Amino acid sequence: MDELILALEECDLSEQAVCAPSDVTVLFEFREPIIEIFGFPITRTVFLIFLAALVAILILFFGLRKRATHPGKYQLSVESLMTYVRDEIAIGIIGPLGVKYYPYLMALFIFILVGNAFEITPLINFPITSRMAIPLFLALVTWVIFVFAGFKRNGISYLTGIVWPPGVPVALKPLVGLIEFVSVFFVRPFSLAVRLFANLVAGHVMLSLMLVTAFVSVVGLFTGDISVVKGLFGFAWWALALAIFMFEMIVIVLQAYIFTLLSAVYIDTSINVEH
Amino acid sequence: MRTYVFAQLILAVEDGESSEGGGVDLLLPAPEELIAGIIAFAIVFFFVWRWAVPALNKTLEARQQEIAAEYESAEKAKVEAESLLNDYRSQLAGANTEAEQIVADARDQGDALKADIVARAETEAGQIKDRAQDEVEAERARIAGDLKRQVADLSLDVAERVVGESIDAERQRELVDRYIDDLGGVQ
């Protein structure tokens, strides 16, 4: 936060068009510990990660606490969300075996959703999924699960099916096999992590730059530090930021959905190789 | 592109602490955030696995059972209502038949009573007529007797006056009676 405020103070709109920090990492790196517990630094980001877990749990807890047979609106929403992930993602993609992976996919979806939603949550305004630690860890968990599930269900034929793919002309088998091997075991976890990470980084950069520029412009207009034209541009920045705010709402849900869906697809391709 | 990123990544690592302006640091997970992420996600997963999913299943199951029970009781109520309706209908039909029976019985009774009264009246009227006829007969006989006697007396009187002598009164009466009887035969 300090860095952001610092960036804000340094911003001189008479020279720059947009308030951009010289180093973009100041928008993401909050490494100063607020407190330390047994030597473990609780930084702002660490705090937000635990907060996201807590919020995710509370969302589900308050939705299912009453277990009313005649549910209210909130209970119905939580139930719909959970049954959607179960029926459309877990069972819909993987099939009957998907029930086994449903708790993981559900936890994945709700945790990423809340982590993403912090991007536009007032007073937080920082998506924890824009920190590589979170997408990378979750992508690795998905990787471990689908590789493990593949070997457990199909044995060694899981690996041979990838490096020596059936239904491909023999001459092409080594090449396709190599591509498949790299794709499945290296590109999948990487692309899964980077997709989520990059989307949230981009959203956070856009929103913070536009809102900071808008703020500095409008304040500058009143203090007379910048020209009236530039000051009025601040309102345009602000309107644009609001539009992006709306757009980010979609991104937040969509990226959580895509991550969960692709995890299910990867598990499915591992255990149901005949597809 | 990826090669470029990786090259930068390696450069960044070689440079040690945050390189100026590259933003490559963003691609490296911060250790404390990784640890926090692992713990936080583990907690969420454990909660979903042990509590949320069973809670959802129980709720949906209970709802399903309740709906089934409601449907069953509604079905039962429907059957009950239908049998009740049938009862009422048959009762109504019975009542109608009974009413018709009562009306028919009443009509029969009325008819019988009417016939009885008429017959009795007829009998009585016949009796009255017979009695009246008898009385008339008796009266006529009495009057005829009286008349016959008066005519005999009168004839006797006249004859006495004409003949001037009195014949045996008993003999005269017999003569007159025979005469009157002859008169009656002529009539």
Short mmCIF file of C-alpha atoms in Angstrom, two decimals:
data_model
loop_
_atom_site.label_atom_id
_atom_site.label_comp_id
_atom_site.label_asym_id
_atom_site.label_seq_id
_atom_site.Cartn_x
_atom_site.Cartn_y
_atom_site.Cartn_z
CA MET A 1 0.00 0.00 0.00
CA ASP A 2 2.79 2.33 0.87
CA GLU A 3 4.32 1.78 -2.52
CA LEU A 4 1.04 2.59 -4.22
CA ILE A 5 0.64 5.81 -2.30
CA LEU A 6 4.24 6.61 -3.08
CA ALA A 7 3.56 6.03 -6.77
CA LEU A 8 0.56 8.27 -6.46
CA GLU A 9 2.58 11.07 -4.92
CA GLU A 10 5.31 10.74 -7.50
CA CYS A 11 2.79 11.01 -10.33
CA ASP A 12 3.25 14.19 -12.29
CA LEU A 13 0.53 14.42 -14.92
CA SER A 14 2.03 17.52 -16.47
CA GLU A 15 4.76 15.26 -17.78
CA GLN A 16 3.09 11.84 -18.06
CA ALA A 17 -0.24 10.88 -19.69
CA VAL A 18 -0.95 8.14 -17.16
CA CYS A 19 0.23 7.64 -13.61
CA ALA A 20 2.36 4.55 -14.04
CA PRO A 21 4.96 3.46 -11.55
CA SER A 22 8.46 3.02 -12.93
CA ASP A 23 8.36 -0.58 -11.72
CA VAL A 24 5.10 -2.45 -12.16
CA THR A 25 5.92 -4.78 -9.26
CA VAL A 26 4.96 -2.07 -6.79
CA LEU A 27 1.37 -2.86 -7.71
CA PHE A 28 1.79 -6.48 -6.67
CA GLU A 29 4.63 -6.93 -4.26
CA PHE A 30 3.58 -6.41 -0.68
CA ARG A 31 6.41 -8.19 1.01
CA GLU A 32 6.72 -6.07 4.14
CA PRO A 33 5.46 -8.18 7.04
CA ILE A 34 2.70 -6.62 9.10
CA ILE A 35 3.58 -8.99 11.91
CA GLU A 36 5.61 -12.13 12.23
CA ILE A 37 4.25 -15.29 13.80
CA PHE A 38 6.99 -17.75 14.83
CA GLY A 39 9.23 -16.12 12.26
CA PHE A 40 6.63 -16.50 9.52
CA PRO A 41 5.98 -13.11 7.91
CA ILE A 42 2.33 -12.16 7.68
CA THR A 43 2.40 -9.74 4.78
CA ARG A 44 -0.64 -8.03 3.35
CA THR A 45 -0.84 -10.69 0.63
CA VAL A 46 -0.48 -13.56 3.10
CA PHE A 47 -3.23 -12.02 5.19
CA LEU A 48 -5.45 -11.72 2.11
CA ILE A 49 -4.80 -15.35 1.16
CA PHE A 50 -6.05 -16.52 4.55
CA LEU A 51 -8.92 -14.04 4.34
CA ALA A 52 -9.91 -15.52 0.97
CA ALA A 53 -9.98 -19.00 2.52
CA LEU A 54 -12.09 -17.72 5.39
CA VAL A 55 -14.53 -15.92 3.08
CA ALA A 56 -14.83 -18.99 0.84
CA ILE A 57 -15.63 -21.15 3.86
CA LEU A 58 -18.11 -18.62 5.26
CA ILE A 59 -19.93 -18.33 1.93
CA LEU A 60 -20.54 -22.08 1.91
CA PHE A 61 -21.13 -22.29 5.65
CA PHE A 62 -23.89 -19.68 5.77
CA GLY A 63 -25.48 -21.19 2.69
CA LEU A 64 -25.70 -24.72 4.05
CA ARG A 65 -25.88 -24.09 7.79
CA LYS A 66 -29.66 -24.33 8.12
CA ARG A 67 -30.15 -27.21 5.68
CA ALA A 68 -33.72 -26.01 5.24
CA THR A 69 -35.88 -28.16 3.03
CA HIS A 70 -37.60 -24.95 1.93
CA PRO A 71 -34.49 -22.87 1.20
CA GLY A 72 -34.24 -19.08 1.20
CA LYS A 73 -32.68 -17.14 -1.64
CA TYR A 74 -29.15 -17.33 -0.26
CA GLN A 75 -29.24 -21.04 0.52
CA LEU A 76 -30.67 -21.67 -2.92
CA SER A 77 -27.86 -19.67 -4.56
CA VAL A 78 -25.15 -21.60 -2.72
CA GLU A 79 -26.87 -24.91 -3.47
CA SER A 80 -27.20 -23.96 -7.14
CA LEU A 81 -23.51 -23.05 -7.31
CA MET A 82 -22.48 -26.32 -5.69
CA THR A 83 -24.80 -28.51 -7.72
CA TYR A 84 -23.66 -26.68 -10.86
CA VAL A 85 -20.00 -27.54 -10.18
CA ARG A 86 -21.00 -31.11 -9.34
CA ASP A 87 -23.40 -31.81 -12.20
CA GLU A 88 -21.95 -29.66 -14.98
CA ILE A 89 -18.23 -29.76 -14.25
CA ALA A 90 -17.39 -32.83 -12.13
CA ILE A 91 -19.96 -35.31 -13.47
CA GLY A 92 -20.63 -33.43 -16.72
CA ILE A 93 -17.00 -33.56 -17.85
CA ILE A 94 -15.49 -36.59 -16.09
CA GLY A 95 -18.61 -38.75 -15.93
CA PRO A 96 -19.73 -40.89 -12.97
CA LEU A 97 -16.15 -41.05 -11.67
CA GLY A 98 -16.23 -37.27 -11.35
CA VAL A 99 -18.02 -37.49 -7.99
CA LYS A 100 -14.70 -38.50 -6.46
CA TYR A 101 -13.03 -35.31 -7.68
CA TYR A 102 -15.97 -33.06 -6.87
CA PRO A 103 -14.71 -31.83 -3.46
CA TYR A 104 -11.40 -30.78 -5.03
CA LEU A 105 -13.07 -29.03 -7.97
CA MET A 106 -15.55 -27.29 -5.66
CA ALA A 107 -12.81 -26.08 -3.32
CA LEU A 108 -10.81 -24.95 -6.34
CA PHE A 109 -13.70 -23.00 -7.80
CA ILE A 110 -14.77 -21.22 -4.63
CA PHE A 111 -11.20 -20.41 -3.55
CA ILE A 112 -10.24 -18.96 -6.96
CA LEU A 113 -13.55 -17.13 -7.23
CA VAL A 114 -13.06 -15.38 -3.89
CA GLY A 115 -9.37 -14.79 -4.61
CA ASN A 116 -10.28 -13.21 -7.95
CA ALA A 117 -13.14 -11.22 -6.48
CA PHE A 118 -10.71 -9.43 -4.17
CA GLU A 119 -9.67 -7.55 -7.31
CA ILE A 120 -12.81 -5.43 -7.19
CA THR A 121 -13.64 -5.73 -3.50
CA PRO A 122 -13.62 -2.27 -1.95
CA LEU A 123 -10.76 -1.65 0.53
CA ILE A 124 -8.96 -4.76 -0.74
CA ASN A 125 -8.67 -4.15 -4.49
CA PHE A 126 -6.06 -6.82 -4.90
CA PRO A 127 -6.60 -10.28 -6.39
CA ILE A 128 -4.49 -12.90 -4.60
CA THR A 129 -4.58 -14.95 -7.80
CA SER A 130 -2.40 -12.28 -9.42
CA ARG A 131 0.40 -13.60 -7.23
CA MET A 132 2.06 -16.49 -9.02
CA ALA A 133 2.21 -18.56 -5.83
CA ILE A 134 -1.53 -19.25 -5.89
CA PRO A 135 -2.18 -20.19 -9.56
CA LEU A 136 1.08 -22.13 -9.69
CA PHE A 137 0.32 -24.13 -6.57
CA LEU A 138 -3.25 -24.89 -7.70
CA ALA A 139 -2.08 -25.85 -11.20
CA LEU A 140 0.49 -28.18 -9.66
CA VAL A 141 -2.17 -29.82 -7.51
CA THR A 142 -4.30 -30.37 -10.61
CA TRP A 143 -1.21 -31.76 -12.36
CA VAL A 144 -0.47 -34.20 -9.53
CA ILE A 145 -4.10 -35.29 -9.45
CA PHE A 146 -4.47 -35.94 -13.16
CA VAL A 147 -1.10 -37.68 -13.51
CA PHE A 148 -1.76 -39.82 -10.44
CA ALA A 149 -5.32 -40.61 -11.57
CA GLY A 150 -4.08 -41.53 -15.03
CA PHE A 151 -1.51 -44.01 -13.74
CA LYS A 152 -3.85 -45.40 -11.11
CA ARG A 153 -6.66 -46.09 -13.55
CA ASN A 154 -4.73 -47.04 -16.68
CA GLY A 155 -1.34 -48.15 -15.35
CA ILE A 156 1.64 -47.74 -17.60
CA SER A 157 -0.62 -47.61 -20.68
CA TYR A 158 -1.45 -44.06 -19.56
CA LEU A 159 2.11 -43.03 -20.35
CA THR A 160 2.51 -45.21 -23.43
CA GLY A 161 -0.80 -43.92 -24.78
CA ILE A 162 0.64 -40.43 -24.65
CA VAL A 163 4.15 -41.05 -26.04
CA TRP A 164 3.01 -43.69 -28.60
CA PRO A 165 -0.49 -42.40 -29.44
CA PRO A 166 -2.85 -44.95 -31.03
CA GLY A 167 -4.62 -44.02 -34.24
CA VAL A 168 -1.68 -42.02 -35.56
CA PRO A 169 0.40 -43.13 -38.57
CA VAL A 170 3.52 -44.93 -37.35
CA ALA A 171 5.82 -42.44 -39.03
CA LEU A 172 4.26 -39.61 -37.09
CA LYS A 173 4.03 -41.42 -33.77
CA PRO A 174 7.38 -40.27 -32.36
CA LEU A 175 6.74 -36.63 -33.23
CA VAL A 176 3.12 -36.56 -32.05
CA GLY A 177 4.14 -38.54 -28.98
CA LEU A 178 6.82 -36.02 -28.10
CA ILE A 179 4.48 -33.10 -28.61
CA GLU A 180 1.80 -34.82 -26.53
CA PHE A 181 4.27 -35.65 -23.78
CA VAL A 182 5.50 -32.09 -23.49
CA SER A 183 1.98 -30.75 -23.83
CA VAL A 184 0.47 -32.95 -21.15
CA PHE A 185 3.22 -32.96 -18.58
CA PHE A 186 4.75 -29.49 -18.98
CA VAL A 187 2.57 -27.10 -20.92
CA ARG A 188 -0.72 -27.99 -19.21
CA PRO A 189 0.20 -26.96 -15.66
CA PHE A 190 2.13 -23.95 -16.91
CA SER A 191 -0.63 -22.67 -19.20
CA LEU A 192 -3.25 -23.34 -16.54
CA ALA A 193 -1.33 -21.25 -14.00
CA VAL A 194 -0.33 -18.47 -16.39
CA ARG A 195 -3.84 -18.05 -17.84
CA LEU A 196 -5.30 -17.26 -14.46
CA PHE A 197 -2.32 -15.27 -13.27
CA ALA A 198 -2.01 -13.14 -16.45
CA ASN A 199 -5.72 -12.30 -16.58
CA LEU A 200 -5.76 -11.08 -13.02
CA VAL A 201 -2.45 -9.19 -13.37
CA ALA A 202 -3.78 -7.41 -16.45
CA GLY A 203 -7.05 -6.54 -14.75
CA HIS A 204 -5.32 -5.26 -11.64
CA VAL A 205 -2.85 -3.15 -13.64
CA MET A 206 -5.61 -1.59 -15.74
CA LEU A 207 -7.83 -0.81 -12.80
CA SER A 208 -5.11 0.57 -10.53
CA LEU A 209 -3.51 2.74 -13.21
CA MET A 210 -6.80 4.17 -14.41
CA LEU A 211 -8.20 4.81 -10.97
CA VAL A 212 -4.94 6.39 -9.74
CA THR A 213 -4.70 8.56 -12.87
CA ALA A 214 -8.34 9.57 -12.54
CA PHE A 215 -7.85 10.41 -8.88
CA VAL A 216 -4.69 12.46 -9.48
CA SER A 217 -6.32 14.25 -12.43
CA VAL A 218 -9.43 15.26 -10.55
CA VAL A 219 -7.47 16.31 -7.45
CA GLY A 220 -5.06 18.24 -9.72
CA LEU A 221 -8.02 19.98 -11.36
CA PHE A 222 -9.20 21.34 -8.04
CA THR A 223 -5.75 22.31 -6.77
CA GLY A 224 -4.87 23.81 -10.13
CA ASP A 225 -1.71 21.77 -10.52
CA ILE A 226 -2.65 20.58 -14.01
CA SER A 227 -4.47 22.08 -16.95
CA VAL A 228 -8.28 22.00 -17.08
CA VAL A 229 -8.28 19.78 -20.19
CA LYS A 230 -6.12 17.17 -18.50
CA GLY A 231 -8.17 17.43 -15.37
CA LEU A 232 -11.37 16.77 -17.30
CA PHE A 233 -9.67 13.78 -18.86
CA GLY A 234 -9.59 12.40 -15.35
CA PHE A 235 -13.36 11.95 -15.49
CA ALA A 236 -12.98 10.04 -18.73
CA TRP A 237 -10.40 7.79 -17.08
CA TRP A 238 -12.77 7.28 -14.21
CA ALA A 239 -15.66 6.33 -16.55
CA LEU A 240 -13.37 3.96 -18.44
CA ALA A 241 -12.22 2.42 -15.16
CA LEU A 242 -15.86 1.81 -14.23
CA ALA A 243 -16.47 0.08 -17.55
CA ILE A 244 -13.42 -2.12 -16.95
CA PHE A 245 -14.71 -2.75 -13.44
CA MET A 246 -17.82 -4.29 -15.02
CA PHE A 247 -15.69 -6.24 -17.46
CA GLU A 248 -13.52 -7.56 -14.61
CA MET A 249 -16.62 -8.92 -12.88
CA ILE A 250 -17.04 -11.21 -15.85
CA VAL A 251 -13.33 -12.08 -15.93
CA ILE A 252 -13.38 -12.99 -12.23
CA VAL A 253 -16.12 -15.57 -12.66
CA LEU A 254 -14.94 -16.74 -16.05
CA GLN A 255 -11.34 -17.41 -14.99
CA ALA A 256 -12.43 -19.31 -11.90
CA TYR A 257 -14.75 -21.34 -14.11
CA ILE A 258 -12.09 -21.96 -16.79
CA PHE A 259 -9.49 -23.09 -14.25
CA THR A 260 -11.95 -25.52 -12.67
CA LEU A 261 -13.29 -26.71 -16.02
CA LEU A 262 -9.81 -27.34 -17.45
CA SER A 263 -8.78 -29.19 -14.30
CA ALA A 264 -11.80 -31.44 -14.83
CA VAL A 265 -10.95 -31.84 -18.52
CA TYR A 266 -7.36 -32.83 -17.69
CA ILE A 267 -8.52 -35.37 -15.12
CA ASP A 268 -11.03 -36.70 -17.65
CA THR A 269 -8.41 -37.13 -20.40
CA SER A 270 -6.23 -39.01 -17.92
CA ILE A 271 -8.77 -41.51 -16.67
CA ASN A 272 -10.99 -41.87 -19.74
CA VAL A 273 -8.26 -42.35 -22.35
CA GLU A 274 -10.56 -44.08 -24.83
CA HIS A 275 -12.18 -40.68 -25.61
CA MET B 1 8.07 -15.56 -26.31
CA ARG B 2 8.30 -18.24 -23.65
CA THR B 3 12.03 -18.55 -24.20
CA TYR B 4 12.28 -14.82 -23.70
CA VAL B 5 10.38 -15.00 -20.44
CA PHE B 6 12.48 -17.88 -19.23
CA ALA B 7 15.68 -16.06 -20.19
CA GLN B 8 14.52 -13.06 -18.23
CA LEU B 9 13.55 -15.33 -15.38
CA ILE B 10 17.03 -16.79 -15.25
CA LEU B 11 18.52 -13.31 -15.53
CA ALA B 12 16.34 -12.12 -12.71
CA VAL B 13 17.43 -15.02 -10.56
CA GLU B 14 21.04 -14.33 -11.38
CA ASP B 15 20.60 -10.66 -10.57
CA GLY B 16 19.38 -11.63 -7.17
CA GLU B 17 16.88 -9.20 -5.68
CA SER B 18 14.17 -7.50 -7.71
CA SER B 19 15.36 -6.33 -11.09
CA GLU B 20 14.32 -2.81 -12.02
CA GLY B 21 11.14 -2.45 -14.03
CA GLY B 22 11.10 -5.89 -15.63
CA GLY B 23 8.20 -7.29 -13.68
CA VAL B 24 9.73 -10.74 -14.08
CA ASP B 25 9.65 -11.11 -10.32
CA LEU B 26 5.94 -11.43 -10.71
CA LEU B 27 6.40 -14.86 -12.28
CA LEU B 28 8.27 -16.18 -9.26
CA PRO B 29 6.17 -17.35 -6.37
CA ALA B 30 6.99 -15.63 -3.11
CA PRO B 31 7.79 -18.37 -0.54
CA GLU B 32 5.59 -17.01 2.24
CA GLU B 33 2.68 -16.61 -0.19
CA LEU B 34 3.17 -20.15 -1.47
CA ILE B 35 3.11 -21.53 2.06
CA ALA B 36 0.08 -19.40 2.91
CA GLY B 37 -1.64 -20.56 -0.28
CA ILE B 38 -0.98 -24.22 0.49
CA ILE B 39 -2.35 -23.90 4.02
CA ALA B 40 -5.33 -21.75 2.98
CA PHE B 41 -6.33 -24.02 0.12
CA ALA B 42 -5.88 -27.11 2.29
CA ILE B 43 -8.26 -25.61 4.83
CA VAL B 44 -10.83 -24.76 2.14
CA PHE B 45 -10.52 -28.21 0.59
CA PHE B 46 -10.86 -29.93 3.95
CA PHE B 47 -13.93 -27.86 4.77
CA VAL B 48 -15.56 -28.56 1.40
CA TRP B 49 -14.68 -32.25 1.54
CA ARG B 50 -15.69 -32.98 5.14
CA TRP B 51 -18.50 -30.50 5.70
CA ALA B 52 -19.92 -28.66 2.67
CA VAL B 53 -20.39 -31.61 0.30
CA PRO B 54 -21.97 -33.90 2.95
CA ALA B 55 -24.16 -31.00 4.09
CA LEU B 56 -25.31 -30.40 0.52
CA ASN B 57 -26.04 -34.07 -0.02
CA LYS B 58 -27.99 -34.35 3.23
CA THR B 59 -30.00 -31.24 2.42
CA LEU B 60 -30.88 -32.41 -1.05
CA GLU B 61 -31.71 -35.89 0.21
CA ALA B 62 -33.96 -34.53 2.95
CA ARG B 63 -35.70 -32.30 0.43
CA GLN B 64 -36.20 -35.19 -1.94
CA GLN B 65 -37.68 -37.28 0.85
CA GLU B 66 -39.94 -34.47 1.95
CA ILE B 67 -41.21 -33.90 -1.55
CA ALA B 68 -41.81 -37.62 -1.96
CA ALA B 69 -43.67 -37.73 1.37
CA GLU B 70 -45.73 -34.68 0.44
CA TYR B 71 -46.58 -36.22 -2.88
CA GLU B 72 -47.58 -39.45 -1.17
CA SER B 73 -49.81 -37.73 1.35
CA ALA B 74 -51.38 -35.66 -1.40
CA GLU B 75 -52.04 -38.83 -3.33
CA LYS B 76 -53.57 -40.40 -0.22
CA ALA B 77 -55.75 -37.37 0.40
CA LYS B 78 -56.89 -37.48 -3.21
CA VAL B 79 -57.86 -41.14 -2.94
CA GLU B 80 -59.64 -40.44 0.35
CA ALA B 81 -61.52 -37.52 -1.15
CA GLU B 82 -62.52 -39.60 -4.12
CA SER B 83 -63.87 -42.42 -1.97
CA LEU B 84 -65.70 -39.85 0.15
CA LEU B 85 -67.21 -38.37 -2.98
CA ASN B 86 -68.29 -41.80 -4.13
CA ASP B 87 -69.84 -42.44 -0.72
CA TYR B 88 -71.76 -39.21 -0.90
CA ARG B 89 -72.85 -39.94 -4.42
CA SER B 90 -74.14 -43.41 -3.52
CA GLN B 91 -75.80 -42.01 -0.41
CA LEU B 92 -77.46 -39.36 -2.50
CA ALA B 93 -78.61 -41.97 -5.00
CA GLY B 94 -79.97 -44.09 -2.08
CA ALA B 95 -81.78 -41.11 -0.68
CA ASN B 96 -83.36 -40.43 -4.04
CA THR B 97 -84.55 -44.01 -4.35
CA GLU B 98 -85.92 -43.91 -0.83
CA ALA B 99 -87.77 -40.69 -1.49
CA GLU B 100 -89.25 -42.15 -4.62
CA GLN B 101 -90.27 -45.24 -2.66
CA ILE B 102 -91.90 -43.10 -0.01
CA VAL B 103 -93.81 -41.12 -2.61
CA ALA B 104 -94.90 -44.34 -4.35
CA ASP B 105 -95.95 -45.91 -1.06
CA ALA B 106 -97.89 -42.81 -0.14
CA ARG B 107 -99.59 -42.83 -3.52
CA ASP B 108 -100.48 -46.51 -3.11
CA GLN B 109 -101.80 -45.89 0.35
CA GLY B 110 -103.78 -42.94 -0.88
CA ASP B 111 -105.21 -45.01 -3.71
CA ALA B 112 -106.13 -47.83 -1.35
CA LEU B 113 -107.74 -45.39 1.08
CA LYS B 114 -109.67 -43.77 -1.72
CA ALA B 115 -110.96 -47.12 -2.98
CA ASP B 116 -111.89 -48.14 0.54
CA ILE B 117 -113.77 -44.93 1.20
CA VAL B 118 -115.58 -45.13 -2.12
CA ALA B 119 -116.54 -48.76 -1.52
CA ARG B 120 -117.76 -48.01 1.96
CA ALA B 121 -119.72 -45.03 0.72
CA GLU B 122 -121.24 -47.10 -1.99
CA THR B 123 -122.22 -49.82 0.46
CA GLU B 124 -123.71 -47.28 2.83
CA ALA B 125 -125.55 -45.59 0.01
CA GLY B 126 -126.91 -48.97 -1.08
CA GLN B 127 -127.99 -49.72 2.45
CA ILE B 128 -129.67 -46.34 2.79
CA LYS B 129 -131.41 -46.83 -0.53
CA ASP B 130 -132.60 -50.33 0.46
CA ARG B 131 -133.85 -49.13 3.78
CA ALA B 132 -135.66 -46.24 2.12
CA GLN B 133 -137.19 -48.62 -0.38
CA ASP B 134 -138.32 -50.98 2.37
CA GLU B 135 -139.81 -48.09 4.25
CA VAL B 136 -141.58 -46.92 1.12
CA GLU B 137 -142.85 -50.48 0.50
CA ALA B 138 -144.11 -50.80 4.03
CA GLU B 139 -145.77 -47.39 3.87
CA ARG B 140 -147.39 -48.27 0.59
CA ALA B 141 -148.63 -51.56 1.96
CA ARG B 142 -149.96 -49.79 5.01
CA ILE B 143 -151.64 -47.14 2.95
CA ALA B 144 -153.05 -49.73 0.56
CA GLY B 145 -154.47 -51.71 3.52
CA ASP B 146 -156.01 -48.55 4.97
CA LEU B 147 -157.48 -47.61 1.66
CA LYS B 148 -158.83 -51.07 1.09
CA ARG B 149 -160.53 -50.99 4.46
CA GLN B 150 -161.95 -47.55 3.92
CA VAL B 151 -163.27 -48.54 0.47
CA ALA B 152 -164.85 -51.65 1.94
CA ASP B 153 -166.44 -49.69 4.73
CA LEU B 154 -167.62 -47.07 2.31
CA SER B 155 -168.96 -49.68 -0.15
CA LEU B 156 -170.68 -51.48 2.66
CA ASP B 157 -172.21 -48.31 3.82
CA VAL B 158 -173.40 -47.51 0.33
CA ALA B 159 -174.72 -51.01 -0.20
CA GLU B 160 -176.60 -50.93 3.08
CA ARG B 161 -178.16 -47.77 2.08
CA VAL B 162 -179.12 -49.16 -1.35
CA VAL B 163 -180.34 -52.57 -0.25
CA GLY B 164 -181.74 -51.27 2.92
CA GLU B 165 -180.99 -54.28 4.73
CA SER B 166 -178.04 -55.44 6.51
CA ILE B 167 -176.38 -58.56 5.44
CA ASP B 168 -174.08 -60.52 7.43
CA ALA B 169 -171.26 -58.07 8.06
CA GLU B 170 -168.53 -60.71 7.88
CA ARG B 171 -169.85 -62.01 4.54
CA GLN B 172 -170.04 -58.52 3.13
CA ARG B 173 -166.44 -57.75 4.01
CA GLU B 174 -165.25 -60.88 2.21
CA LEU B 175 -167.18 -59.81 -0.90
CA VAL B 176 -165.71 -56.36 -0.88
CA ASP B 177 -162.16 -57.67 -0.40
CA ARG B 178 -162.57 -60.02 -3.33
CA TYR B 179 -163.86 -57.14 -5.41
CA ILE B 180 -160.89 -54.91 -4.50
CA ASP B 181 -158.46 -57.73 -5.22
CA ASP B 182 -160.10 -58.11 -8.60
CA LEU B 183 -159.68 -54.39 -9.09
CA GLY B 184 -155.98 -54.73 -8.20
CA GLY B 185 -155.67 -57.56 -10.73
CA VAL B 186 -157.22 -55.43 -13.44
CA GLN B 187 -154.74 -52.65 -12.70
#
